[in-house]
Amino acid sequence: MPSRAGPAQAEWFSRDRAARELRLRSGELDMAVRLGLVAVAERPDGGRGVPGAQIERLRAEEGFPEDLRERVRTVGTAEGAAILGITTERFGRLARLGLLTPVRFNLNRYRAVVWRYLAEDVRRLPYTHHELLTGRAPEPMRARLASGLDLRARRWREWWVEFPLRWTEDPWEAAAALASLLSPEQVSLLVPDSRERDHLCRMRPAPFVHGVPGSLAAHVAEAVMIADSSEEIVRLGSLLDAELRTARRTRAAPGRRPGPETRPASLDEQSVAGESVSNRDEQSVSCTSHGEAGGGVSVPDTRSPTEVSGRQFTPVALDAHEHRPTGPGQTRGSDVARCRTARTSAPGRGRRLAVWLRRVRPGGRERT
């Protein structure tokens, strides 16, 4: 039931209040926001909310609220197959080929991923691929399915990241959304500056949370969020690099000096004992293919190990005492060693100490 206060009595609505006014569940309202049916904007007094004018417009539409609910309704494999009049096995094959885009997923009691699709997208499939609903699938498609192809997770990630990319005007936020689909190791290679990585981490969109943090369900949901094929990693890496170039021209990351170059790594961060010193702030990143199911990133560096940012660094093996930095009132370890040596090896000091330690036995005989 709608709340007592009508939309005309308030200019802005919270998400919960907007869901009640539109007679939607919380998950349905989130889907409506992602589909662009309901816009969430910045309130004049701070925070985010739904303008009251939108609530009035949607409530005034013919067929409210049934039509609005139908536009955000999701279906599983069994219900989707019933809509198309095909078997669940054929529906699953069409989804694995990427012809249907999942918009939501949950885990069943066996911790298996259960995908859900927009009912509107399922009803639209006969108009685009009607030849695949009957008869045998083409041989190339059957060969890809036999090789284990499953594009459902990749299609879901593309749908998930489309929302922040479409609605944000900040290139840093767009880069953070793309980085959220890559593993931390891949982001470290693509974004070598630690301050930029921290900034991207702070601005990344809220992750898809499923289950208690640290549980098996949460780990499965986290695995679905990360790109797992080399082709997808290459694509995301190219998009991330383009957004980062735009973001750096707009403004530098907090704590980072603006400029085309970033500082070279310190000697503590470099490997100077016979290993290559590489300037990861300027290196070009290329992704190499490791198969459809795998995915990895390699960073070739053909420069000299001592050439970093146009400067010449000579790798030197550091001594723990001779090169340890000191502060006011502190003494190097090597200085302490030299002082001890000077005190114990002064001329005649050992003989005087031996004489001082002698004791005379009764009868005038000495012992040492």
Coordinates of C-alpha atoms in Angstrom, one line a residue:
M1 CA 0.0 0.0 0.0
P2 CA 1.3 3.5 -0.7
S3 CA 2.2 5.7 2.3
R4 CA -0.2 8.3 3.6
A5 CA 1.9 11.2 2.3
G6 CA 1.4 11.6 -1.5
P7 CA 4.3 12.4 -3.9
A8 CA 3.1 16.0 -4.2
Q9 CA 3.8 16.6 -0.4
A10 CA 7.6 16.0 -0.7
E11 CA 10.1 17.0 -3.4
W12 CA 12.6 14.2 -2.7
F13 CA 12.1 10.6 -1.6
S14 CA 14.5 8.2 0.0
R15 CA 15.0 4.8 -1.8
D16 CA 12.7 3.0 0.7
R17 CA 10.0 5.7 0.4
A18 CA 10.3 5.6 -3.4
A19 CA 9.9 1.8 -3.4
R20 CA 6.7 2.1 -1.3
E21 CA 5.2 4.8 -3.5
L22 CA 6.0 2.8 -6.7
R23 CA 4.8 -0.4 -5.0
L24 CA 8.1 -2.1 -5.8
R25 CA 10.3 -4.3 -3.6
S26 CA 13.8 -3.1 -2.8
G27 CA 15.4 -5.4 -5.4
E28 CA 12.9 -4.3 -8.0
L29 CA 13.6 -0.6 -7.4
D30 CA 17.4 -1.3 -7.7
M31 CA 16.7 -2.9 -11.1
A32 CA 14.5 0.0 -12.2
V33 CA 17.4 2.4 -11.3
R34 CA 19.9 0.3 -13.3
L35 CA 17.6 0.2 -16.3
G36 CA 17.1 3.9 -16.2
L37 CA 13.4 3.7 -15.3
V38 CA 14.0 5.6 -12.1
A39 CA 16.7 8.2 -11.7
V40 CA 18.5 8.7 -8.4
A41 CA 20.0 12.2 -8.2
E42 CA 21.9 14.4 -5.7
R43 CA 19.6 16.2 -3.3
P44 CA 20.1 20.0 -2.7
D45 CA 20.7 19.3 1.0
G46 CA 23.1 16.5 0.4
G47 CA 22.8 12.8 -0.1
R48 CA 20.9 11.1 -2.9
G49 CA 17.2 10.5 -3.5
V50 CA 14.5 10.2 -6.1
P51 CA 12.8 13.4 -7.3
G52 CA 9.1 13.6 -6.4
A53 CA 8.3 14.6 -10.0
Q54 CA 9.5 11.1 -11.2
I55 CA 7.2 9.4 -8.7
E56 CA 4.3 11.4 -9.9
R57 CA 5.1 10.7 -13.6
L58 CA 5.4 6.9 -13.0
R59 CA 2.2 6.7 -10.9
A60 CA 0.3 8.6 -13.6
E61 CA 1.2 6.1 -16.4
E62 CA -1.4 3.7 -17.7
G63 CA -1.1 0.2 -16.3
F64 CA 0.7 1.3 -13.1
P65 CA 2.0 -0.6 -11.2
E66 CA 1.7 -3.9 -13.1
D67 CA 3.5 -2.6 -16.2
L68 CA 6.4 -1.2 -14.2
R69 CA 6.7 -4.5 -12.3
E70 CA 6.8 -6.4 -15.5
R71 CA 9.5 -4.3 -16.9
V72 CA 11.8 -5.1 -14.0
R73 CA 10.8 -8.8 -13.6
T74 CA 13.5 -11.4 -13.8
V75 CA 13.1 -15.1 -14.6
G76 CA 15.2 -18.1 -14.1
T77 CA 16.0 -20.9 -16.6
A78 CA 12.8 -22.9 -16.1
E79 CA 10.5 -19.8 -16.4
G80 CA 12.5 -18.4 -19.3
A81 CA 12.2 -21.7 -21.2
A82 CA 8.5 -21.8 -20.6
I83 CA 8.2 -18.3 -22.1
L84 CA 10.0 -19.3 -25.2
G85 CA 8.4 -22.8 -25.4
I86 CA 11.7 -24.7 -25.4
T87 CA 13.4 -27.1 -23.1
T88 CA 15.5 -25.9 -20.2
E89 CA 18.6 -27.6 -21.8
R90 CA 18.2 -25.5 -25.0
F91 CA 17.6 -22.4 -22.9
G92 CA 20.8 -23.1 -21.0
R93 CA 22.8 -23.5 -24.2
L94 CA 21.5 -20.2 -25.6
A95 CA 22.5 -18.5 -22.4
R96 CA 26.0 -20.0 -22.4
L97 CA 26.5 -18.8 -26.0
G98 CA 25.9 -15.2 -24.7
L99 CA 22.6 -14.7 -26.5
L100 CA 20.9 -13.8 -23.2
T101 CA 22.4 -11.4 -20.7
P102 CA 22.0 -12.3 -17.0
V103 CA 21.1 -9.3 -14.8
R104 CA 21.2 -11.1 -11.4
F105 CA 22.4 -14.2 -9.8
N106 CA 22.1 -16.0 -6.5
L107 CA 23.5 -19.2 -5.0
N108 CA 21.3 -22.2 -4.3
R109 CA 21.8 -24.5 -1.3
Y110 CA 24.6 -26.4 -3.1
R111 CA 26.5 -23.1 -3.6
A112 CA 25.9 -23.2 -7.4
V113 CA 25.3 -20.0 -9.3
V114 CA 21.7 -19.6 -10.5
W115 CA 21.4 -16.9 -13.2
R116 CA 18.3 -14.7 -13.7
Y117 CA 17.3 -12.8 -16.9
L118 CA 15.0 -9.9 -17.7
A119 CA 11.7 -11.3 -18.8
E120 CA 11.5 -8.6 -21.5
D121 CA 14.9 -9.8 -23.0
V122 CA 13.7 -13.4 -23.0
R123 CA 10.5 -12.4 -24.9
R124 CA 12.6 -10.4 -27.4
L125 CA 14.8 -13.4 -28.3
P126 CA 12.5 -14.9 -30.9
Y127 CA 12.6 -11.7 -32.9
T128 CA 16.4 -11.8 -33.1
H129 CA 17.4 -15.5 -33.1
H130 CA 14.2 -17.4 -34.0
E131 CA 16.2 -20.0 -36.0
L132 CA 17.9 -21.2 -32.8
L133 CA 14.7 -22.1 -31.0
T134 CA 14.0 -25.1 -33.2
G135 CA 16.1 -27.8 -34.9
R136 CA 19.9 -28.3 -34.5
A137 CA 22.2 -25.5 -33.7
P138 CA 24.9 -24.6 -36.3
E139 CA 28.0 -26.7 -36.1
P140 CA 30.3 -23.8 -35.0
M141 CA 28.0 -23.1 -32.0
R142 CA 27.9 -26.8 -31.1
A143 CA 31.7 -26.9 -31.3
R144 CA 32.0 -23.9 -29.0
L145 CA 29.6 -25.4 -26.4
A146 CA 31.5 -28.8 -26.6
S147 CA 34.7 -26.9 -25.7
G148 CA 33.2 -25.7 -22.5
L149 CA 32.2 -22.1 -23.5
D150 CA 30.1 -20.3 -21.0
L151 CA 29.7 -16.5 -21.5
R152 CA 27.1 -15.9 -18.8
A153 CA 29.5 -14.5 -16.2
R154 CA 31.1 -12.3 -18.8
R155 CA 27.8 -11.0 -20.0
W156 CA 26.7 -10.2 -16.5
R157 CA 30.0 -8.3 -15.8
E158 CA 29.4 -6.2 -19.0
W159 CA 25.9 -5.4 -17.8
W160 CA 27.0 -4.7 -14.3
V161 CA 29.7 -2.2 -15.3
E162 CA 27.5 -0.5 -18.0
F163 CA 25.5 1.4 -15.3
P164 CA 28.4 3.4 -13.7
L165 CA 30.0 4.0 -17.1
R166 CA 26.8 5.4 -18.5
W167 CA 25.9 7.6 -15.7
T168 CA 29.1 9.0 -14.3
E169 CA 30.9 12.0 -15.8
D170 CA 34.1 11.5 -13.7
P171 CA 36.8 9.6 -15.6
W172 CA 38.3 8.4 -12.2
E173 CA 34.9 6.8 -11.3
A174 CA 34.7 5.2 -14.7
A175 CA 38.3 3.8 -14.3
A176 CA 37.4 2.5 -10.8
A177 CA 34.4 0.7 -12.2
L178 CA 36.5 -1.0 -14.8
A179 CA 39.2 -1.8 -12.3
S180 CA 36.7 -3.5 -10.1
L181 CA 36.3 -6.3 -12.7
L182 CA 40.0 -7.1 -12.6
S183 CA 42.0 -9.0 -10.0
P184 CA 44.4 -7.0 -7.7
E185 CA 47.4 -8.5 -9.5
Q186 CA 46.1 -7.3 -12.8
V187 CA 45.3 -3.9 -11.5
S188 CA 48.8 -3.6 -10.0
L189 CA 50.3 -4.3 -13.5
L190 CA 48.0 -1.9 -15.3
V191 CA 48.2 0.8 -12.7
P192 CA 51.7 0.8 -11.3
D193 CA 51.3 4.0 -9.2
S194 CA 50.2 2.9 -5.7
R195 CA 48.5 6.3 -5.0
E196 CA 46.4 5.9 -8.1
R197 CA 45.4 2.4 -7.1
D198 CA 44.3 3.6 -3.7
H199 CA 42.3 6.3 -5.3
L200 CA 40.6 3.8 -7.6
C201 CA 39.9 1.5 -4.7
R202 CA 38.2 4.3 -2.8
M203 CA 36.0 5.3 -5.8
R204 CA 35.0 1.8 -7.0
P205 CA 31.3 1.1 -7.1
A206 CA 29.7 -0.9 -4.3
P207 CA 30.5 -4.6 -5.1
F208 CA 27.8 -7.2 -5.6
V209 CA 27.5 -8.7 -2.1
H210 CA 26.1 -12.2 -1.6
G211 CA 26.3 -14.0 1.7
V212 CA 28.3 -13.1 4.9
P213 CA 31.7 -11.6 4.2
G214 CA 34.3 -14.4 4.3
S215 CA 31.8 -17.2 3.6
L216 CA 31.9 -19.6 0.7
A217 CA 29.0 -17.8 -0.9
A218 CA 30.8 -14.5 -0.7
H219 CA 33.9 -16.0 -2.3
V220 CA 31.8 -17.5 -5.1
A221 CA 30.2 -14.1 -5.7
E222 CA 33.6 -12.4 -5.7
A223 CA 34.9 -14.9 -8.3
V224 CA 32.0 -14.1 -10.6
M225 CA 33.0 -10.4 -10.4
I226 CA 36.5 -11.0 -11.7
A227 CA 37.3 -11.4 -15.4
D228 CA 38.7 -14.8 -16.1
S229 CA 39.4 -15.0 -19.8
S230 CA 42.4 -13.4 -21.6
E231 CA 40.2 -11.8 -24.2
E232 CA 38.1 -10.0 -21.6
I233 CA 41.2 -9.0 -19.6
V234 CA 42.7 -7.4 -22.8
R235 CA 39.5 -5.5 -23.5
L236 CA 39.1 -4.2 -19.9
G237 CA 42.8 -3.3 -19.8
S238 CA 42.5 -1.2 -22.9
L239 CA 39.4 0.6 -21.6
L240 CA 41.0 1.1 -18.2
D241 CA 44.1 2.6 -19.9
A242 CA 42.0 5.0 -22.0
E243 CA 40.0 6.2 -18.9
L244 CA 43.2 6.6 -16.9
R245 CA 44.7 8.8 -19.6
T246 CA 41.6 11.0 -19.6
A247 CA 41.5 11.1 -15.8
R248 CA 45.2 12.1 -15.4
R249 CA 44.6 15.0 -17.8
T250 CA 41.6 16.1 -15.8
R251 CA 43.2 16.0 -12.4
A252 CA 45.9 14.0 -10.6
A253 CA 45.2 11.4 -8.0
P254 CA 45.3 12.7 -4.4
G255 CA 48.9 12.8 -3.2
R256 CA 50.3 12.5 -6.6
R257 CA 52.2 15.2 -8.4
P258 CA 50.6 16.2 -11.7
G259 CA 52.8 15.4 -14.7
P260 CA 53.3 12.9 -17.5
E261 CA 55.7 10.8 -15.4
T262 CA 55.5 9.3 -12.0
R263 CA 58.5 9.0 -9.7
P264 CA 60.7 5.9 -10.0
A265 CA 60.5 3.3 -7.4
S266 CA 62.8 3.7 -4.4
L267 CA 65.7 1.4 -3.8
D268 CA 63.7 -0.5 -1.2
E269 CA 61.0 -1.2 -3.9
Q270 CA 63.5 -2.2 -6.6
S271 CA 65.4 -5.4 -6.8
V272 CA 69.1 -4.2 -6.9
A273 CA 70.9 -7.5 -6.1
G274 CA 71.3 -8.9 -9.5
E275 CA 67.7 -8.5 -10.6
S276 CA 66.2 -6.1 -13.2
V277 CA 65.2 -2.7 -12.1
S278 CA 62.1 -1.7 -14.0
N279 CA 60.2 1.5 -14.1
R280 CA 56.6 0.3 -13.8
D281 CA 55.3 3.9 -13.8
E282 CA 56.0 4.3 -17.6
Q283 CA 56.1 0.7 -18.9
S284 CA 53.6 -0.4 -21.6
V285 CA 51.4 -3.2 -20.5
S286 CA 50.3 -5.9 -22.9
C287 CA 48.1 -8.9 -22.1
T288 CA 48.9 -12.3 -23.6
S289 CA 46.4 -15.0 -24.2
H290 CA 46.5 -18.0 -22.0
G291 CA 43.4 -19.8 -23.2
E292 CA 39.7 -19.1 -22.9
A293 CA 39.4 -20.4 -19.4
G294 CA 42.5 -18.9 -18.0
G295 CA 43.8 -15.4 -18.5
G296 CA 47.0 -13.7 -17.5
V297 CA 48.9 -10.5 -17.9
S298 CA 52.5 -10.2 -18.8
V299 CA 54.5 -7.0 -18.8
P300 CA 57.5 -7.1 -21.2
D301 CA 60.3 -4.6 -20.4
T302 CA 63.1 -4.5 -22.9
R303 CA 65.0 -1.6 -21.4
S304 CA 68.3 -1.8 -19.7
P305 CA 68.0 -2.8 -16.0
T306 CA 69.7 0.4 -15.0
E307 CA 67.7 2.8 -17.1
V308 CA 64.7 4.2 -15.2
S309 CA 62.8 7.4 -16.3
G310 CA 65.8 8.6 -18.3
R311 CA 68.0 8.4 -15.3
Q312 CA 71.0 6.0 -14.7
F313 CA 70.8 3.9 -11.6
T314 CA 73.8 1.6 -10.7
P315 CA 72.7 -1.4 -8.7
V316 CA 74.7 -1.6 -5.6
A317 CA 74.6 -4.3 -2.9
L318 CA 73.8 -2.5 0.3
D319 CA 75.7 -3.3 3.5
A320 CA 73.5 -3.5 6.6
H321 CA 76.0 -1.3 8.6
E322 CA 77.9 0.9 6.2
H323 CA 74.8 2.2 4.4
R324 CA 72.1 2.3 7.1
P325 CA 70.5 5.8 7.3
T326 CA 71.0 7.5 10.6
G327 CA 69.2 10.3 12.4
P328 CA 70.2 12.9 14.9
G329 CA 72.0 11.4 17.8
Q330 CA 72.2 7.9 16.2
T331 CA 75.4 6.1 15.4
R332 CA 76.0 3.8 12.5
G333 CA 76.7 0.2 13.3
S334 CA 80.1 0.3 11.6
D335 CA 81.1 3.3 13.8
V336 CA 80.1 1.4 16.9
A337 CA 82.2 -1.5 15.8
R338 CA 85.2 0.7 15.2
C339 CA 84.8 2.3 18.6
R340 CA 84.8 -1.1 20.3
T341 CA 87.9 -2.1 18.4
A342 CA 89.7 1.0 19.4
R343 CA 88.9 0.6 23.0
T344 CA 90.0 -3.1 23.2
S345 CA 93.0 -2.9 21.0
A346 CA 94.8 0.2 22.5
P347 CA 98.6 -0.3 23.0
G348 CA 99.4 -1.9 26.4
R349 CA 95.7 -2.2 27.5
G350 CA 95.6 -6.0 27.5
R351 CA 98.9 -6.2 29.6
R352 CA 97.6 -3.8 32.2
L353 CA 94.3 -5.6 32.5
A354 CA 96.2 -8.9 33.0
V355 CA 98.3 -7.4 35.8
W356 CA 95.2 -5.9 37.5
L357 CA 93.6 -9.3 37.6
R358 CA 96.5 -11.2 39.1
R359 CA 96.1 -12.5 42.6
V360 CA 99.0 -13.4 45.0
R361 CA 98.8 -16.8 46.6
P362 CA 99.8 -17.4 50.2
G363 CA 103.6 -17.8 50.4
G364 CA 104.4 -15.2 47.8
R365 CA 103.5 -17.3 44.7
E366 CA 101.4 -15.7 42.1
R367 CA 98.6 -17.1 40.0
T368 CA 97.2 -15.7 36.9

